[in-house]
PDB file of C-alpha atoms in Angstrom:
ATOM      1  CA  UNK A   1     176.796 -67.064 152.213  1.00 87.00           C
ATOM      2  CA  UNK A   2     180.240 -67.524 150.807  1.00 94.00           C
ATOM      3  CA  UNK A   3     181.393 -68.443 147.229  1.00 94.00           C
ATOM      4  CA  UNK A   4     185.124 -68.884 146.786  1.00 95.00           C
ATOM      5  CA  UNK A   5     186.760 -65.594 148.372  1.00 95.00           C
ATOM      6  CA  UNK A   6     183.724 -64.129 147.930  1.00 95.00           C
ATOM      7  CA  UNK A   7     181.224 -63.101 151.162  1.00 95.00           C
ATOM      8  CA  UNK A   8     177.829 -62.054 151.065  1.00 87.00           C
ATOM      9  CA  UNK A   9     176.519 -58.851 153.736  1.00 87.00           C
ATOM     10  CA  UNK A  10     174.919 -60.888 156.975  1.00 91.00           C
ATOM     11  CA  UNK A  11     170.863 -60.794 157.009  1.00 91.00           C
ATOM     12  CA  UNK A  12     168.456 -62.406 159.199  1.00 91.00           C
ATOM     13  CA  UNK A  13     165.609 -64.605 157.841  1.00 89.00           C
ATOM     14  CA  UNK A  14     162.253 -66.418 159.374  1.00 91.00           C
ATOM     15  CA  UNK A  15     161.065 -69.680 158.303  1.00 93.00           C
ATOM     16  CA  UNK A  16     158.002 -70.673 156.838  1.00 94.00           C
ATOM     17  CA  UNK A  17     155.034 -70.343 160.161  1.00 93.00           C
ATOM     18  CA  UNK A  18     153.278 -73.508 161.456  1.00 93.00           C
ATOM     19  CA  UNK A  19     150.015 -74.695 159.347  1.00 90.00           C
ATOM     20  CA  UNK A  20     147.351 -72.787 161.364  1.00 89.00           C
ATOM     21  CA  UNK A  21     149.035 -69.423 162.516  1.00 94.00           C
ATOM     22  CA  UNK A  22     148.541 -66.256 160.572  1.00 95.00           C
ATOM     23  CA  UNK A  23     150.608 -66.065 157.098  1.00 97.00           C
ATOM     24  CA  UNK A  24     151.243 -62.615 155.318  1.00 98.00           C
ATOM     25  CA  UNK A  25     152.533 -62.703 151.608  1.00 98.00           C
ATOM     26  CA  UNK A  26     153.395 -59.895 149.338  1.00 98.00           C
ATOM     27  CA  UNK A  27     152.813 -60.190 145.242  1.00 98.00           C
ATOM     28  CA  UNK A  28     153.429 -57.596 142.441  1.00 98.00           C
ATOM     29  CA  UNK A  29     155.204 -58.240 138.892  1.00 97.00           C
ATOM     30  CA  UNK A  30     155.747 -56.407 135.714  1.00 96.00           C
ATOM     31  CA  UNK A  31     159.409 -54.716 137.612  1.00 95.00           C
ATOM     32  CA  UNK A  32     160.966 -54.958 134.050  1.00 91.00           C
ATOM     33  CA  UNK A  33     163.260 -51.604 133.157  1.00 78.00           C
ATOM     34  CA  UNK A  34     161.252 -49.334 135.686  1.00 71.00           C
ATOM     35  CA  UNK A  35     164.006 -49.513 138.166  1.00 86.00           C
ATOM     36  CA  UNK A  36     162.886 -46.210 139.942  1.00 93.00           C
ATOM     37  CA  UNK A  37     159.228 -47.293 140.741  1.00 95.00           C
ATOM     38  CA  UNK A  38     160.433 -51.325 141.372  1.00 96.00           C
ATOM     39  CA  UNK A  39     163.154 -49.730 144.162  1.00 96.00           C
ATOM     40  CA  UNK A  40     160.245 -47.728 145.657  1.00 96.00           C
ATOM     41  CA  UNK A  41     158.049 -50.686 145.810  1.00 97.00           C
ATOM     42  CA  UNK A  42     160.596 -52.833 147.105  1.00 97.00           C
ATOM     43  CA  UNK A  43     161.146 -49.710 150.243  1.00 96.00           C
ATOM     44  CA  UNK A  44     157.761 -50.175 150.523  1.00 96.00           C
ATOM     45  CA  UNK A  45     157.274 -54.287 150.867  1.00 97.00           C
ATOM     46  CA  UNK A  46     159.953 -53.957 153.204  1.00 96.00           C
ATOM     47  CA  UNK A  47     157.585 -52.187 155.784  1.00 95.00           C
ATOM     48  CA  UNK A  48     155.377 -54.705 155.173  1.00 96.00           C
ATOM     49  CA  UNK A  49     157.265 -57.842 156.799  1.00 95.00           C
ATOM     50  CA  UNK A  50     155.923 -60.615 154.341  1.00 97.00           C
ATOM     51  CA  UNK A  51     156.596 -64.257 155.037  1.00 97.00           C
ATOM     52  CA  UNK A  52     157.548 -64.328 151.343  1.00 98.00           C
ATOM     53  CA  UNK A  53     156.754 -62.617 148.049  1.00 98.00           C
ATOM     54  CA  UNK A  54     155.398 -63.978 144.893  1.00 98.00           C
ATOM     55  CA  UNK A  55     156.591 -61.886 141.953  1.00 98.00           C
ATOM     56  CA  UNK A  56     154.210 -62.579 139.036  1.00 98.00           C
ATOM     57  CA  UNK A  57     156.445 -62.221 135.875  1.00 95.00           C
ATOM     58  CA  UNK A  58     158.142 -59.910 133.887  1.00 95.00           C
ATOM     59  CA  UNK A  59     160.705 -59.411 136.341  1.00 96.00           C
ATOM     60  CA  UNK A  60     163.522 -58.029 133.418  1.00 95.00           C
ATOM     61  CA  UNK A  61     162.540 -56.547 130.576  1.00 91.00           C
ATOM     62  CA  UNK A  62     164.969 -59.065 128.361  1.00 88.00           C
ATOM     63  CA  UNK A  63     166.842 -62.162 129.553  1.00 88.00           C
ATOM     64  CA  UNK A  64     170.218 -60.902 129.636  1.00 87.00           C
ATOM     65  CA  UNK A  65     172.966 -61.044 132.951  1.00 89.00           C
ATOM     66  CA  UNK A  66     173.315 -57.437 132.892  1.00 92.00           C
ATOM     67  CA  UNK A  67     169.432 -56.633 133.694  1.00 92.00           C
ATOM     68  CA  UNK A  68     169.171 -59.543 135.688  1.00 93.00           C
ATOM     69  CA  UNK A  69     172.014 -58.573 137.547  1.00 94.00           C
ATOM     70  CA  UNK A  70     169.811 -55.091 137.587  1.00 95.00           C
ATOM     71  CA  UNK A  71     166.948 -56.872 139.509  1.00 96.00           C
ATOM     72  CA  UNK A  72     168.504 -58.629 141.965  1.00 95.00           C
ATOM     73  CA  UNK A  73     170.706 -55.191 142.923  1.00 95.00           C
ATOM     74  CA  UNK A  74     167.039 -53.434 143.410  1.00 96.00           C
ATOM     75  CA  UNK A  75     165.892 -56.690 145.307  1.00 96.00           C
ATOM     76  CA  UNK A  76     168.652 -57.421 147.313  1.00 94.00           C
ATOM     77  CA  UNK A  77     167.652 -55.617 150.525  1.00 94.00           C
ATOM     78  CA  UNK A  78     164.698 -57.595 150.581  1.00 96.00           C
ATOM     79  CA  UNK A  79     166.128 -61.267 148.999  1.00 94.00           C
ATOM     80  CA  UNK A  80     168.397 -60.839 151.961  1.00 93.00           C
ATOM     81  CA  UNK A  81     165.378 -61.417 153.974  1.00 94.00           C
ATOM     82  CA  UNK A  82     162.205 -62.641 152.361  1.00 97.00           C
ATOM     83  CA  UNK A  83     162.095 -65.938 150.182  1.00 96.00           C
ATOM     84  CA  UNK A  84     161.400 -64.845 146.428  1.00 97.00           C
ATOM     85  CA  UNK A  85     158.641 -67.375 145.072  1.00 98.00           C
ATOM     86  CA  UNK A  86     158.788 -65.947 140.919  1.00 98.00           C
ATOM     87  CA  UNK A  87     156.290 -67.200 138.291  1.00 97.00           C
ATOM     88  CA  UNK A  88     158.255 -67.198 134.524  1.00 95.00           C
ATOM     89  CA  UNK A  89     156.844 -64.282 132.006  1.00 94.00           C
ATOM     90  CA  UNK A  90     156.897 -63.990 128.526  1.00 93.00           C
ATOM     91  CA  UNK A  91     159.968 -61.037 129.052  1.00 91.00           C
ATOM     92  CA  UNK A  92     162.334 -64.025 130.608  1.00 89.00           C
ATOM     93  CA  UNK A  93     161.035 -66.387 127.592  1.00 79.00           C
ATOM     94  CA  UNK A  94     161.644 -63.635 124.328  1.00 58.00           C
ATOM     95  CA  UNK A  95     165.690 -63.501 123.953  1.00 50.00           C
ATOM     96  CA  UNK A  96     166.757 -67.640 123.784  1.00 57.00           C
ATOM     97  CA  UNK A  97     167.697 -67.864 127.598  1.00 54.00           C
ATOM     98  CA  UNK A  98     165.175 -70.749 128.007  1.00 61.00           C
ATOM     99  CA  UNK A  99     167.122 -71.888 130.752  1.00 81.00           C
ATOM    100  CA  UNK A 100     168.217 -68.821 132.624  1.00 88.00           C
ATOM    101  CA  UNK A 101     164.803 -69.075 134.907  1.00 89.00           C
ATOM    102  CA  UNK A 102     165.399 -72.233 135.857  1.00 89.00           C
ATOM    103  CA  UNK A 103     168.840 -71.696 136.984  1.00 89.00           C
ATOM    104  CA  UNK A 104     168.365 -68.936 138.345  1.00 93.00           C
ATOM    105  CA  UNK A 105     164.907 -69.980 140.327  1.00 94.00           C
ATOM    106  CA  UNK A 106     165.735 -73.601 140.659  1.00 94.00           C
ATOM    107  CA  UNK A 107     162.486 -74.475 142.270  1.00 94.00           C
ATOM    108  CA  UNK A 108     160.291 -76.699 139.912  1.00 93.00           C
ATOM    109  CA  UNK A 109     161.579 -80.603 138.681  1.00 93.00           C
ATOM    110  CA  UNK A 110     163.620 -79.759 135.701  1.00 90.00           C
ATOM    111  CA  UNK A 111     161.722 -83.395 133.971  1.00 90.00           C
ATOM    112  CA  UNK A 112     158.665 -81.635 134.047  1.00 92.00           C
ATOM    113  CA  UNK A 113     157.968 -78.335 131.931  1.00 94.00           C
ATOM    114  CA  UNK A 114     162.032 -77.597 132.258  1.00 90.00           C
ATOM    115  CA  UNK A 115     161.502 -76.642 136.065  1.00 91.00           C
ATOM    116  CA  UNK A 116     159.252 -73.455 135.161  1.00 93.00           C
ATOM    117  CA  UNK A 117     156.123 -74.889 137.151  1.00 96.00           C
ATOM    118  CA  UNK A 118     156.351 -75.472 141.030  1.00 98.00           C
ATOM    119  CA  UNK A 119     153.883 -75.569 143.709  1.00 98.00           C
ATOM    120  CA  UNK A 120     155.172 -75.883 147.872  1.00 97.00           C
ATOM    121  CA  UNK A 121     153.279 -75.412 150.998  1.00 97.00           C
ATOM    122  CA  UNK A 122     154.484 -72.386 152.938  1.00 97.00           C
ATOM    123  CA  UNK A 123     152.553 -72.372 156.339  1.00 95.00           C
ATOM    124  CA  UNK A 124     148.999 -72.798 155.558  1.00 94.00           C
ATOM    125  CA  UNK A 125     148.751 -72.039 151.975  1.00 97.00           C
ATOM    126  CA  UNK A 126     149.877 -73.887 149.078  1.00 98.00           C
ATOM    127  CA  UNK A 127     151.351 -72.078 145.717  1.00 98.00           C
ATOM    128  CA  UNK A 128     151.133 -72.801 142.630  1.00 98.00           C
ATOM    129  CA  UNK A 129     153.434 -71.143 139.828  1.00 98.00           C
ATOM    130  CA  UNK A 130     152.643 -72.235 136.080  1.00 98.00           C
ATOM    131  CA  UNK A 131     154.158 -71.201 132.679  1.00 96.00           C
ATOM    132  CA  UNK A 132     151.761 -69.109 130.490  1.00 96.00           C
ATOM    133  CA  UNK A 133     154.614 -69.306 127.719  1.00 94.00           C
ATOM    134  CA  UNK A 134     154.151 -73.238 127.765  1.00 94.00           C
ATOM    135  CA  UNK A 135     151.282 -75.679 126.881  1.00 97.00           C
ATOM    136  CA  UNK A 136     148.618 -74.648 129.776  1.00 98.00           C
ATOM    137  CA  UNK A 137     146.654 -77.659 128.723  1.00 98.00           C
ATOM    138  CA  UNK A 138     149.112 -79.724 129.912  1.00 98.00           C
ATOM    139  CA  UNK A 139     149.412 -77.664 132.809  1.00 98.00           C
ATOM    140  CA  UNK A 140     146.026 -78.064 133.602  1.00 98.00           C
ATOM    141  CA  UNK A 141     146.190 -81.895 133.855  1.00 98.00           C
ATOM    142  CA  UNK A 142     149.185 -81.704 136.284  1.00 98.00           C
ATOM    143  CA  UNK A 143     147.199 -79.082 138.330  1.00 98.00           C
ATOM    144  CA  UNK A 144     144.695 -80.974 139.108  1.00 98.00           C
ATOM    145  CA  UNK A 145     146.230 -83.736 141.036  1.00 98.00           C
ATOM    146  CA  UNK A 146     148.562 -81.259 142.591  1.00 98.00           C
ATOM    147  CA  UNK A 147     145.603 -78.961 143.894  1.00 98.00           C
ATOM    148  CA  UNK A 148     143.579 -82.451 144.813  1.00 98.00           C
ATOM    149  CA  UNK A 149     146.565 -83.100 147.146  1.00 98.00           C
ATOM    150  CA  UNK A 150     146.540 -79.637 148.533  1.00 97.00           C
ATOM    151  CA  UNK A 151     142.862 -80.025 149.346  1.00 96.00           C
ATOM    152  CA  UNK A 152     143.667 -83.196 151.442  1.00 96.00           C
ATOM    153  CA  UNK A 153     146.420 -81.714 152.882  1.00 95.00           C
ATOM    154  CA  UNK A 154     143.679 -78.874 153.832  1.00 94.00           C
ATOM    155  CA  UNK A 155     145.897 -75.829 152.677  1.00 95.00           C
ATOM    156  CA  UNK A 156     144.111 -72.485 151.293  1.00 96.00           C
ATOM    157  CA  UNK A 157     145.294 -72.490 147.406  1.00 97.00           C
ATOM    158  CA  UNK A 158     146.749 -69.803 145.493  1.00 98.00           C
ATOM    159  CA  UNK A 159     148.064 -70.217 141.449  1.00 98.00           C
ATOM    160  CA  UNK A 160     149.799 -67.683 139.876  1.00 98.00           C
ATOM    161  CA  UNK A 161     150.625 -67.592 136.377  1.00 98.00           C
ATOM    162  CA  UNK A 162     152.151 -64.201 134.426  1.00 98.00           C
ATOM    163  CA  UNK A 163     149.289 -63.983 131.384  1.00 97.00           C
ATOM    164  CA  UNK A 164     145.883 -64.833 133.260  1.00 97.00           C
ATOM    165  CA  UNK A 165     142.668 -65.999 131.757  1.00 97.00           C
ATOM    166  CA  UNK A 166     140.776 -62.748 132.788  1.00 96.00           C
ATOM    167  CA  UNK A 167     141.552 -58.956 132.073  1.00 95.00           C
ATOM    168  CA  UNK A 168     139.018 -55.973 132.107  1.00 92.00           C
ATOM    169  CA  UNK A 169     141.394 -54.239 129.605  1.00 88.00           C
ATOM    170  CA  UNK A 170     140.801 -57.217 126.573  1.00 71.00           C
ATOM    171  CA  UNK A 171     140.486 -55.382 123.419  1.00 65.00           C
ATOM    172  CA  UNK A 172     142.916 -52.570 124.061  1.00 61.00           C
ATOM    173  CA  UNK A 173     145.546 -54.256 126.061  1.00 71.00           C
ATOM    174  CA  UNK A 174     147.304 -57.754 126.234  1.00 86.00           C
ATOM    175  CA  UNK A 175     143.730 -58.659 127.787  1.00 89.00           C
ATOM    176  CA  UNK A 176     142.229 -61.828 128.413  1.00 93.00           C
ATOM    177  CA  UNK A 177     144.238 -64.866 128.042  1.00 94.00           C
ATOM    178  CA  UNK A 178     142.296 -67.567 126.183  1.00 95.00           C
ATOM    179  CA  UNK A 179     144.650 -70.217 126.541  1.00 96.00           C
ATOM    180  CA  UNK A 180     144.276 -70.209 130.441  1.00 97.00           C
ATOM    181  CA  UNK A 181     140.814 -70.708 130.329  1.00 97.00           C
ATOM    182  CA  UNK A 182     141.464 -74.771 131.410  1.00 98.00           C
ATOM    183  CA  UNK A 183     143.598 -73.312 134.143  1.00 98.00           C
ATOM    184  CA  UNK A 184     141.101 -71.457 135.358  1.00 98.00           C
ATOM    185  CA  UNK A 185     138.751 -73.932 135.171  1.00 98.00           C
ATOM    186  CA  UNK A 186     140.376 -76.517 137.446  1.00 98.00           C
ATOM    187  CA  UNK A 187     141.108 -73.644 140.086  1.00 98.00           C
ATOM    188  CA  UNK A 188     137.568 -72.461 140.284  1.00 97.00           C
ATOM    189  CA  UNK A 189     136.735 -76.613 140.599  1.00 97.00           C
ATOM    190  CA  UNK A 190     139.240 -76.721 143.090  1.00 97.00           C
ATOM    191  CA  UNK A 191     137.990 -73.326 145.353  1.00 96.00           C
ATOM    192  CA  UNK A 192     141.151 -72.106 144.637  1.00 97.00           C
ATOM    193  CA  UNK A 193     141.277 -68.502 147.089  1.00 97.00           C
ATOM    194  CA  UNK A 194     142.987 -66.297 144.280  1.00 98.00           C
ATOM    195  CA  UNK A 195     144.308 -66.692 140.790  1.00 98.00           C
ATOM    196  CA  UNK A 196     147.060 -64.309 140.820  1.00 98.00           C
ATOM    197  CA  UNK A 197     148.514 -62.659 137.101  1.00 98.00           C
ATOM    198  CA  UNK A 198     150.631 -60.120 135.349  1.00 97.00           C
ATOM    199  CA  UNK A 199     150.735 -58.763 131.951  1.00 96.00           C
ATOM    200  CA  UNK A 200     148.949 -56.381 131.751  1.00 96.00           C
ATOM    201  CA  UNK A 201     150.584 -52.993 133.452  1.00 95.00           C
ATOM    202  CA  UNK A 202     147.539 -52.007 136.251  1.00 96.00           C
ATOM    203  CA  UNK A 203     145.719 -53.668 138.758  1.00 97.00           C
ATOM    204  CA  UNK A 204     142.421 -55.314 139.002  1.00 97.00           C
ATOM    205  CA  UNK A 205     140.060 -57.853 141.069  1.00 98.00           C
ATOM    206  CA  UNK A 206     137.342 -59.144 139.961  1.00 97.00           C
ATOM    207  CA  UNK A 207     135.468 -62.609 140.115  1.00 97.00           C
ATOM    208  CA  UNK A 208     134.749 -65.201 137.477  1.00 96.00           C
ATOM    209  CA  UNK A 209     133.352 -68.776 137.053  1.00 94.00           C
ATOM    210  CA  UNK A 210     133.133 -68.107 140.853  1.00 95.00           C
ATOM    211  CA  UNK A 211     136.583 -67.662 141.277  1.00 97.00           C
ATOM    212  CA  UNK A 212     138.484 -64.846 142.457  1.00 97.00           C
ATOM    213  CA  UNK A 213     141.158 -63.633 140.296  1.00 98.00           C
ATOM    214  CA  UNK A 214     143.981 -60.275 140.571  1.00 98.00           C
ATOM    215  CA  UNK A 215     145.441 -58.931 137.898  1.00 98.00           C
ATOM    216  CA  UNK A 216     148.840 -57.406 139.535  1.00 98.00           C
ATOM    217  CA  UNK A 217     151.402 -55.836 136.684  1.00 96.00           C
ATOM    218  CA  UNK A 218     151.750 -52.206 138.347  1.00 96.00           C
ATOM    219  CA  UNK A 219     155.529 -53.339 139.328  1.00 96.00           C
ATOM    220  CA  UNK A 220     157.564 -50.789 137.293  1.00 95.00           C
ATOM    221  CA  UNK A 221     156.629 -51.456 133.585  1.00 94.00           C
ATOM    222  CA  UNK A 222     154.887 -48.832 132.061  1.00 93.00           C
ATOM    223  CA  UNK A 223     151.355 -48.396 132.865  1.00 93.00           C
ATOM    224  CA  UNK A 224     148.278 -49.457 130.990  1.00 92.00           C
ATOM    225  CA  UNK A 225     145.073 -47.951 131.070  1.00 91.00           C
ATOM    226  CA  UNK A 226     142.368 -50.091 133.315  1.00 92.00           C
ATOM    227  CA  UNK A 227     139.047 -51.246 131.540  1.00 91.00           C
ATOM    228  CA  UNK A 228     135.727 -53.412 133.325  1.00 93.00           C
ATOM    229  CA  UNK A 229     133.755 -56.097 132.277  1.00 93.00           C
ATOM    230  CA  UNK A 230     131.126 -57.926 133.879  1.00 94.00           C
ATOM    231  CA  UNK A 231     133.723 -59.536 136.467  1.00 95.00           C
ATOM    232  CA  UNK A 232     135.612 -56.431 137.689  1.00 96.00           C
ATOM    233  CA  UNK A 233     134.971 -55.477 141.067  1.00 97.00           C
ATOM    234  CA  UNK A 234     138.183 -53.265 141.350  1.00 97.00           C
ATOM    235  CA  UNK A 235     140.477 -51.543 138.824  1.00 97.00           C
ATOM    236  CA  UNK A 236     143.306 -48.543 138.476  1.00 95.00           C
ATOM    237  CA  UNK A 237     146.038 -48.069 136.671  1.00 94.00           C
ATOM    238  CA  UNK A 238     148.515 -47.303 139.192  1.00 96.00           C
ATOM    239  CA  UNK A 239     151.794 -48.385 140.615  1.00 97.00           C
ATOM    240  CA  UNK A 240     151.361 -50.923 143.322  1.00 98.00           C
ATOM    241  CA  UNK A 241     152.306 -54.502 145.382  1.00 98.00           C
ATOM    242  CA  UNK A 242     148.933 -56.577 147.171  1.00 98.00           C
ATOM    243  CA  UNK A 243     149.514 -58.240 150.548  1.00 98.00           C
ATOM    244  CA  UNK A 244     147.306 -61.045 151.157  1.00 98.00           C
ATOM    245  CA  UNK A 245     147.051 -62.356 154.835  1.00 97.00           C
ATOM    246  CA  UNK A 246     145.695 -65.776 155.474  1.00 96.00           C
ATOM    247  CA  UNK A 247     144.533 -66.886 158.707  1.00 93.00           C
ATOM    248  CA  UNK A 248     142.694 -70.180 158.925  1.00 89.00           C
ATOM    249  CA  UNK A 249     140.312 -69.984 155.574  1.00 89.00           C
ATOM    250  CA  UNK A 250     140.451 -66.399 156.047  1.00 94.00           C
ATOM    251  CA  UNK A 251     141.911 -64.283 153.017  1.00 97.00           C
ATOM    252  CA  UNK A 252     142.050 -60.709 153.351  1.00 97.00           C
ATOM    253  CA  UNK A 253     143.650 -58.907 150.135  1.00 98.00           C
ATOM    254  CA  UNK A 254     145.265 -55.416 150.539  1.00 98.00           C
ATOM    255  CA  UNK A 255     146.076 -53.358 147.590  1.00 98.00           C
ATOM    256  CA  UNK A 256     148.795 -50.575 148.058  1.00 98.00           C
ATOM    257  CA  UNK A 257     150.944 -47.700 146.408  1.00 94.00           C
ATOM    258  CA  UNK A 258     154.380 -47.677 147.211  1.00 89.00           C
ATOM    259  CA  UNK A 259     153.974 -44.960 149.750  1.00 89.00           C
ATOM    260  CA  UNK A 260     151.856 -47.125 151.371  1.00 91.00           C
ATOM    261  CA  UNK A 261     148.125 -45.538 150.727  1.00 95.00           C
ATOM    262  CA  UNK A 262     145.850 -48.382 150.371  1.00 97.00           C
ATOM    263  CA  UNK A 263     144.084 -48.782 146.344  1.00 97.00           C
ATOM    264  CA  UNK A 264     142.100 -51.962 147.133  1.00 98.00           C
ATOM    265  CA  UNK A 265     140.948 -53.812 150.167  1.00 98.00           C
ATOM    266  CA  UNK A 266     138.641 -57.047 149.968  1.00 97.00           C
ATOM    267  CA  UNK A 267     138.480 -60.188 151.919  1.00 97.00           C
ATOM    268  CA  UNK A 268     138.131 -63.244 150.031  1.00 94.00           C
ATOM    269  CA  UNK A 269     134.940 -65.365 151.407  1.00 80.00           C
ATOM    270  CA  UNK A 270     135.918 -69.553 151.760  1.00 70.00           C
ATOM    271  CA  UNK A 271     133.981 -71.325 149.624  1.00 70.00           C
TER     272      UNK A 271
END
């Protein structure tokens, strides 16, 4: 890549696999100001080999060039060769950048919620990022044609947004997100294979209204401690990314420290 008299290092990446053949995608959020523990995760995705990572939010702990400068210097050795698929926190939303994400992450139509919600196919799944800062009611009513297309396209669904409707820690933490209960509606209507969130600084899997969600916030920011409800199959408060492999209707979800040592292992049943 070259800008002006300016040359990036040479890397090597893969494109997205054929519909059908086995997909492996890495998802963790929460980095913020823990540079130490993000770079160690980062080490650690790289053995790993995903098709692509989905970072769930958070991703600087205020909207400014120098820290995002920060991230994408811990990054780079993976960016160079693993698409970056981000989902907008409330920590790139706080400081009156409103339009650094999109710049930055010009994915999503710029008409429509100022290009912070996206959705692509990437082999045989189909993501979905959404805006917890925004109006998720709204978001709602545009997810449900877009996952209604996905279903006829026959992809395996994902939807990722950084403040989810369901948390183990409500009451003591950030918790549960009310205002994603629509959102999680339409995904469990829509046999969505994993809601994917942040916010909340620990990990946890659980399932609710039928539908499985993961709490994923262990990227770097400091650490919460992890609470159960009715829905919570699997918690810790720990430091950790989650690979989840798709093959066919198949979802296999692998929790892991940065060392590698596996926290959480579950595979997702199609529905």
């Amino acid at each position: 890549v070259e800008s002006g008299a300016t040359r990036s290092d040479e890397a090597r990446f893969a494109t997205a696999p054929p519909s059908g053949r086995r997909l492996r995608f890495a998802v963790f959020g929460d980095n913020r100001s823990g540079g130490d523990v993000h770079r160690q995760l980062v080490e650690g995705l790289l053995l790993e080999a995903p098709d692509f990572v989905l970072n769930t939010g958070d991703m600087v702990g205020e909207s400014t060039g120098s820290e995002w400068q920060t991230f994408f210097d811990i990054e780079h050795p993976l960016l160079s060769t693993t698409p970056l698929l981000p989902v907008m926190g409330n920590h790139e939303n706080d400081y009156g950048e409103e339009d650094r994400f999109a710049q930055l992450f010009p994915l999503g139509d710029r008409s429509r919620f100022s290009g912070r919600v996206y959705s692509l196919d990437y082999g045989s799944a189909h993501i979905v990022a959404l805006d917890s800062n925004g109006d998720l009611d709204a978001q709602a009513r545009w997810l449900e044609g877009d996952l209604a297309e996905a279903d006829a396209r026959g992809r395996v669904s994902f939807v990722a947004l950084h403040w989810g409707p369901v948390c183990g820690c409500s009451g003591f933490q950030h918790g549960s997100n009310d205002d994603a209960t629509p959102i999680q509606r339409v995904a469990a209507r829509h046999h969505v294979a994993v809601l994917f969130s942040g916010h909340n600084h620990l990990y946890e899997r659980g399932v609710s209204q039928g539908l499985t969600y993961v709490v994923t916030g262990g990227g770097g920011a400091p650490l919460q401690a992890a609470g159960t409800i009715d829905s919570t199959q699997a918690t810790f408060a720990q430091n950790h990314y989650v690979i989840v492999d798709v093959l066919g209707t198949d979802v296999r979800l692998t929790a892991k420290t940065a060392q590698g040592s596996v926290l959480d292992d579950a595979t997702i049943e199609p529905r």
